Amino acid sequence: MKKKAVRFSFRTLLRVAMMSLLLAGCAAQRAHREGLQNMDMGQWEQGLAKLDEATQKDPQNPVYRADYLTHRDHAINRLLAAADGARAAAKPDEAEALYRRVLGLDRENARALAGLRDTERNQRHAAILEEARELMKKEDAEGTQAKLRAIFSENPNHAEARALVRAIDEKLVKDAMSAPRLATRHKKPVTLQFRDANIKMVFEALSRTSGVNFILDKDVRGDVKTTIFVQQVSVDDAIDLILSQNQLAKKVLSENTVFVYPNNPAKQKEYQDQIIKSFYLTNADAKQAMNLLKTMLNTKVIFIDEKSNMLVMRESPEAVRMAEKLLASLDLPDPEVMMEVEVLEIKRSKLTELGIKYPGQWTLSASGATSGTLTLKDLQDLNSSRILSGPVNLTVDLKKEAGETNVLASPRIRARNREKAKILIGDRVPVITNTVTPTTTGASVVTGNVQYVDVGLKLEVEPSIHLDNDVAIKVNLEVSTIVKEINTASGTLAYQIGTRTASTLLRLRDGETQILAGLISDEERKSATKIPGLGDIPILGRLFSSHKNDDQKTEIVLSITPRLVRNLDRPDARITEFWFGTESAMRSAPLSVESVAAAKTAAPAPASTAVHLPPETTAGLPPATGPAPARAVDDGETAVRAAAPAISWQGPAEAKVGEQFEVMLNLNNGDDFSKLALQMSYDPSALELVAVDEGDLGMQSGQAMSFRQESDAATGKIRIEVAPPAGATLHGEGAIAVVTFKAIAATAKAPVSLQLAALTDKAGKNLPATLPAPYAFVLNP
């Protein structure tokens, strides 16, 4: 009984263990299945937990372990990619959450730990970068660079910081390379009347009138006399006329200072500034560009680097600006065309071989000869049993074949303008030639030489792309085949090659198809094998002959269609045509005089400044045209014609979208005033306000003016207040303000109007003022 009990207990335990293993296997299988479902739905954490559970419940199952590791790596890589993308898109919170999900799956993942560090560093760098931008707005270049250095010490490749550094460098270079210019926006008209006057006295009088300082080189001769009579011209034009008349040149030192020197080669070398400019060419060849600059600008100091296709020149700023335009018109991408070619070979063959082919010869021989020769005795003993006959074969030909073959090649080839493109569809057949060199000591030396011959379809095209989208194509087509093989006496193998070629020049429109056909090879061959005499009998002769007819006809059809990928873009007119100046002096504009009185204004132009010589020097001269000054001044003072206060516009008649231009408000005041208030309006949909600057009204009066302005870009309103120092009044003329606009939309009429102009005298009484009509101009696209 005890033994039976023990046996029962052992069986029970075994049965329980087996049931446990079975249940564990089922649980592991269920966890594995649920884990895969969670992974498919994107629930990576839950799915990996289920797969890990299946692995723990059935550690001996390699499938469960492999699925867990594979899906874990896949989930980690997907999360890391999303985290890196969020960090690059400046979404630090999202990136941090994704990196922490990765660490939840793999606590020691190096990329996730590094990503968290980079995210924290990027947030710190973003704060520093914002501080640097604020310093940049305040034009504090040194402070901005100091902030950026803190970023570069940890991340030298920070994209936004590097972009800000480039902006600082460009601004510094622009400020360093910008030459001083005269304040030409204050184009106060002047009238000059001089006859045989000393040149230094003319500059002195013009300086008193315009406020421009003139410094003369020591070699400017003091005994030079000049004669000039101009009215209502700008100060700039007056200076250029005087300099051109007396072979002088100028160098602008500041907004109101000009250095004058003799215009000769020695002084040009001494005073004319030169700059160095590097041009990195994209499409043009550096040597070709160098020849262009040497030919058109007579540039002497120039260097090219063929490796980087770079050109460096040293010249005057005027010449460098012209070189930029010349190279811009040269460095254009080459036109390209895609040619769709279809080559069709149509081959028709017909073979008929019909009849009875009899043997062409019958061989009889005698047997019994031992030495290979026959004696007379052998011939005497010759009988039918000793005569041997060769094989006699009779062949009946019953053959007829017909075939039609189409071989189509449809390549697409892209080629640049005036560049050859080649297509070969076929084989390169080797042709071996042997050279035998005899020797005196032994056998001759045989040397073999292998040459390859192209056999098949060869197409060569050279397109020339025209500006009207026509494409001229030189086409060379060659179709060759191996006709037969030739064995030479020396044992080498050669080939007989049949060739058909076509060459033509086409001019097609973009997308136009041209078909070239008619390359036909028509062969008809007939041959017959007959028994002499019997084969020539009509009708019955067919029983004693075999006839063979072989007809082959081949035609080549070529279809070509050009499709333009890129044509030559015509440069703007400002690049293809611009002023050069004279043979001895470059000028970006012609020597001309703009009459200020003729400028397009909505009210009478301000009175001009008249400069006269003493009465004894002007005796006998014709009277000047135009309005006479109120009084003549002998020492060069300003002669002003008294008038009621009047405000007028001055500016260009038209502008292009994207360009900046200036509009001036001029005052011609005959009364003293202590305060001036203006309100302007403009169309904000067509114009963008850039700046409102003080005019030269205070400079003309020699007083420090108070200038205040407010603007509202949304409504297009500008308010300006001008006043002399406390207790003082102003009497005179000049520019009240200079308003700089940027054209942002094309329109046929973009008005700028003056809605209010209030002048008060010292006692606070309002002075009457004449308001101008709205100033309208055209904005071209």
mmCIF file with all atom_site columns, C-alpha atoms in Angstrom, residues 61-134:
data_model
loop_
_atom_site.group_PDB
_atom_site.id
_atom_site.type_symbol
_atom_site.label_atom_id
_atom_site.label_alt_id
_atom_site.label_comp_id
_atom_site.label_asym_id
_atom_site.label_entity_id
_atom_site.label_seq_id
_atom_site.pdbx_PDB_ins_code
_atom_site.Cartn_x
_atom_site.Cartn_y
_atom_site.Cartn_z
_atom_site.occupancy
_atom_site.B_iso_or_equiv
_atom_site.pdbx_formal_charge
_atom_site.auth_seq_id
_atom_site.auth_comp_id
_atom_site.auth_asym_id
_atom_site.auth_atom_id
_atom_site.pdbx_PDB_model_num
ATOM 1  C CA . ASN A 1 61  ? 12.055 30.058 -26.893 1.00 0.00 ? 61  ASN A CA 1
ATOM 2  C CA . PRO A 1 62  ? 14.477 31.821 -29.293 1.00 0.00 ? 62  PRO A CA 1
ATOM 3  C CA . VAL A 1 63  ? 11.635 33.319 -31.358 1.00 0.00 ? 63  VAL A CA 1
ATOM 4  C CA . TYR A 1 64  ? 10.285 35.287 -28.405 1.00 0.00 ? 64  TYR A CA 1
ATOM 5  C CA . ARG A 1 65  ? 13.739 36.601 -27.546 1.00 0.00 ? 65  ARG A CA 1
ATOM 6  C CA . ALA A 1 66  ? 14.508 37.598 -31.157 1.00 0.00 ? 66  ALA A CA 1
ATOM 7  C CA . ASP A 1 67  ? 11.152 39.383 -31.574 1.00 0.00 ? 67  ASP A CA 1
ATOM 8  C CA . TYR A 1 68  ? 11.697 41.311 -28.342 1.00 0.00 ? 68  TYR A CA 1
ATOM 9  C CA . LEU A 1 69  ? 15.182 42.512 -29.313 1.00 0.00 ? 69  LEU A CA 1
ATOM 10 C CA . THR A 1 70  ? 14.191 43.349 -32.908 1.00 0.00 ? 70  THR A CA 1
ATOM 11 C CA . HIS A 1 71  ? 11.115 45.357 -31.974 1.00 0.00 ? 71  HIS A CA 1
ATOM 12 C CA . ARG A 1 72  ? 12.923 47.111 -29.131 1.00 0.00 ? 72  ARG A CA 1
ATOM 13 C CA . ASP A 1 73  ? 15.662 48.288 -31.511 1.00 0.00 ? 73  ASP A CA 1
ATOM 14 C CA . HIS A 1 74  ? 13.069 49.379 -34.057 1.00 0.00 ? 74  HIS A CA 1
ATOM 15 C CA . ALA A 1 75  ? 11.099 51.378 -31.452 1.00 0.00 ? 75  ALA A CA 1
ATOM 16 C CA . ILE A 1 76  ? 14.246 53.009 -30.064 1.00 0.00 ? 76  ILE A CA 1
ATOM 17 C CA . ASN A 1 77  ? 15.426 54.061 -33.525 1.00 0.00 ? 77  ASN A CA 1
ATOM 18 C CA . ARG A 1 78  ? 12.026 55.530 -34.380 1.00 0.00 ? 78  ARG A CA 1
ATOM 19 C CA . LEU A 1 79  ? 11.882 57.480 -31.122 1.00 0.00 ? 79  LEU A CA 1
ATOM 20 C CA . LEU A 1 80  ? 15.444 58.727 -31.523 1.00 0.00 ? 80  LEU A CA 1
ATOM 21 C CA . ALA A 1 81  ? 14.730 59.930 -35.065 1.00 0.00 ? 81  ALA A CA 1
ATOM 22 C CA . ALA A 1 82  ? 11.610 61.779 -33.886 1.00 0.00 ? 82  ALA A CA 1
ATOM 23 C CA . ALA A 1 83  ? 13.517 63.284 -30.958 1.00 0.00 ? 83  ALA A CA 1
ATOM 24 C CA . ASP A 1 84  ? 16.357 64.470 -33.179 1.00 0.00 ? 84  ASP A CA 1
ATOM 25 C CA . GLY A 1 85  ? 13.834 66.029 -35.554 1.00 0.00 ? 85  GLY A CA 1
ATOM 26 C CA . ALA A 1 86  ? 12.076 67.853 -32.730 1.00 0.00 ? 86  ALA A CA 1
ATOM 27 C CA . ARG A 1 87  ? 15.397 69.129 -31.402 1.00 0.00 ? 87  ARG A CA 1
ATOM 28 C CA . ALA A 1 88  ? 16.367 70.377 -34.876 1.00 0.00 ? 88  ALA A CA 1
ATOM 29 C CA . ALA A 1 89  ? 12.952 72.103 -35.188 1.00 0.00 ? 89  ALA A CA 1
ATOM 30 C CA . ALA A 1 90  ? 13.556 73.993 -31.924 1.00 0.00 ? 90  ALA A CA 1
ATOM 31 C CA . LYS A 1 91  ? 10.944 72.018 -29.937 1.00 0.00 ? 91  LYS A CA 1
ATOM 32 C CA . PRO A 1 92  ? 12.902 71.247 -26.773 1.00 0.00 ? 92  PRO A CA 1
ATOM 33 C CA . ASP A 1 93  ? 9.974  70.018 -24.634 1.00 0.00 ? 93  ASP A CA 1
ATOM 34 C CA . GLU A 1 94  ? 8.868  67.492 -27.250 1.00 0.00 ? 94  GLU A CA 1
ATOM 35 C CA . ALA A 1 95  ? 12.457 66.342 -27.827 1.00 0.00 ? 95  ALA A CA 1
ATOM 36 C CA . GLU A 1 96  ? 13.054 65.872 -24.089 1.00 0.00 ? 96  GLU A CA 1
ATOM 37 C CA . ALA A 1 97  ? 9.887  63.763 -23.737 1.00 0.00 ? 97  ALA A CA 1
ATOM 38 C CA . LEU A 1 98  ? 10.905 61.519 -26.627 1.00 0.00 ? 98  LEU A CA 1
ATOM 39 C CA . TYR A 1 99  ? 14.440 61.046 -25.283 1.00 0.00 ? 99  TYR A CA 1
ATOM 40 C CA . ARG A 1 100 ? 13.013 60.059 -21.888 1.00 0.00 ? 100 ARG A CA 1
ATOM 41 C CA . ARG A 1 101 ? 10.782 57.482 -23.585 1.00 0.00 ? 101 ARG A CA 1
ATOM 42 C CA . VAL A 1 102 ? 13.917 56.003 -25.117 1.00 0.00 ? 102 VAL A CA 1
ATOM 43 C CA . LEU A 1 103 ? 15.564 55.836 -21.687 1.00 0.00 ? 103 LEU A CA 1
ATOM 44 C CA . GLY A 1 104 ? 12.455 54.094 -20.404 1.00 0.00 ? 104 GLY A CA 1
ATOM 45 C CA . LEU A 1 105 ? 13.185 51.329 -22.897 1.00 0.00 ? 105 LEU A CA 1
ATOM 46 C CA . ASP A 1 106 ? 16.969 51.384 -22.584 1.00 0.00 ? 106 ASP A CA 1
ATOM 47 C CA . ARG A 1 107 ? 18.329 53.181 -19.529 1.00 0.00 ? 107 ARG A CA 1
ATOM 48 C CA . GLU A 1 108 ? 21.899 53.239 -20.840 1.00 0.00 ? 108 GLU A CA 1
ATOM 49 C CA . ASN A 1 109 ? 21.178 54.456 -24.377 1.00 0.00 ? 109 ASN A CA 1
ATOM 50 C CA . ALA A 1 110 ? 24.057 56.787 -25.252 1.00 0.00 ? 110 ALA A CA 1
ATOM 51 C CA . ARG A 1 111 ? 22.221 58.690 -28.002 1.00 0.00 ? 111 ARG A CA 1
ATOM 52 C CA . ALA A 1 112 ? 19.299 59.509 -25.721 1.00 0.00 ? 112 ALA A CA 1
ATOM 53 C CA . LEU A 1 113 ? 21.585 60.721 -22.932 1.00 0.00 ? 113 LEU A CA 1
ATOM 54 C CA . ALA A 1 114 ? 23.555 62.847 -25.409 1.00 0.00 ? 114 ALA A CA 1
ATOM 55 C CA . GLY A 1 115 ? 20.302 64.165 -26.886 1.00 0.00 ? 115 GLY A CA 1
ATOM 56 C CA . LEU A 1 116 ? 19.111 65.319 -23.466 1.00 0.00 ? 116 LEU A CA 1
ATOM 57 C CA . ARG A 1 117 ? 22.390 67.140 -22.916 1.00 0.00 ? 117 ARG A CA 1
ATOM 58 C CA . ASP A 1 118 ? 22.175 68.748 -26.357 1.00 0.00 ? 118 ASP A CA 1
ATOM 59 C CA . THR A 1 119 ? 18.571 69.804 -25.761 1.00 0.00 ? 119 THR A CA 1
ATOM 60 C CA . GLU A 1 120 ? 19.495 71.523 -22.521 1.00 0.00 ? 120 GLU A CA 1
ATOM 61 C CA . ARG A 1 121 ? 22.475 73.171 -24.219 1.00 0.00 ? 121 ARG A CA 1
ATOM 62 C CA . ASN A 1 122 ? 20.358 74.341 -27.140 1.00 0.00 ? 122 ASN A CA 1
ATOM 63 C CA . GLN A 1 123 ? 17.889 75.996 -24.779 1.00 0.00 ? 123 GLN A CA 1
ATOM 64 C CA . ARG A 1 124 ? 20.744 77.827 -23.099 1.00 0.00 ? 124 ARG A CA 1
ATOM 65 C CA . HIS A 1 125 ? 22.199 78.828 -26.472 1.00 0.00 ? 125 HIS A CA 1
ATOM 66 C CA . ALA A 1 126 ? 18.812 80.082 -27.648 1.00 0.00 ? 126 ALA A CA 1
ATOM 67 C CA . ALA A 1 127 ? 18.657 82.485 -24.715 1.00 0.00 ? 127 ALA A CA 1
ATOM 68 C CA . ILE A 1 128 ? 22.205 83.713 -25.435 1.00 0.00 ? 128 ILE A CA 1
ATOM 69 C CA . LEU A 1 129 ? 21.366 84.085 -29.136 1.00 0.00 ? 129 LEU A CA 1
ATOM 70 C CA . GLU A 1 130 ? 18.342 86.223 -28.322 1.00 0.00 ? 130 GLU A CA 1
ATOM 71 C CA . GLU A 1 131 ? 20.533 88.497 -26.219 1.00 0.00 ? 131 GLU A CA 1
ATOM 72 C CA . ALA A 1 132 ? 22.992 88.706 -29.127 1.00 0.00 ? 132 ALA A CA 1
ATOM 73 C CA . ARG A 1 133 ? 20.194 89.719 -31.508 1.00 0.00 ? 133 ARG A CA 1
ATOM 74 C CA . GLU A 1 134 ? 19.128 92.490 -29.160 1.00 0.00 ? 134 GLU A CA 1
#
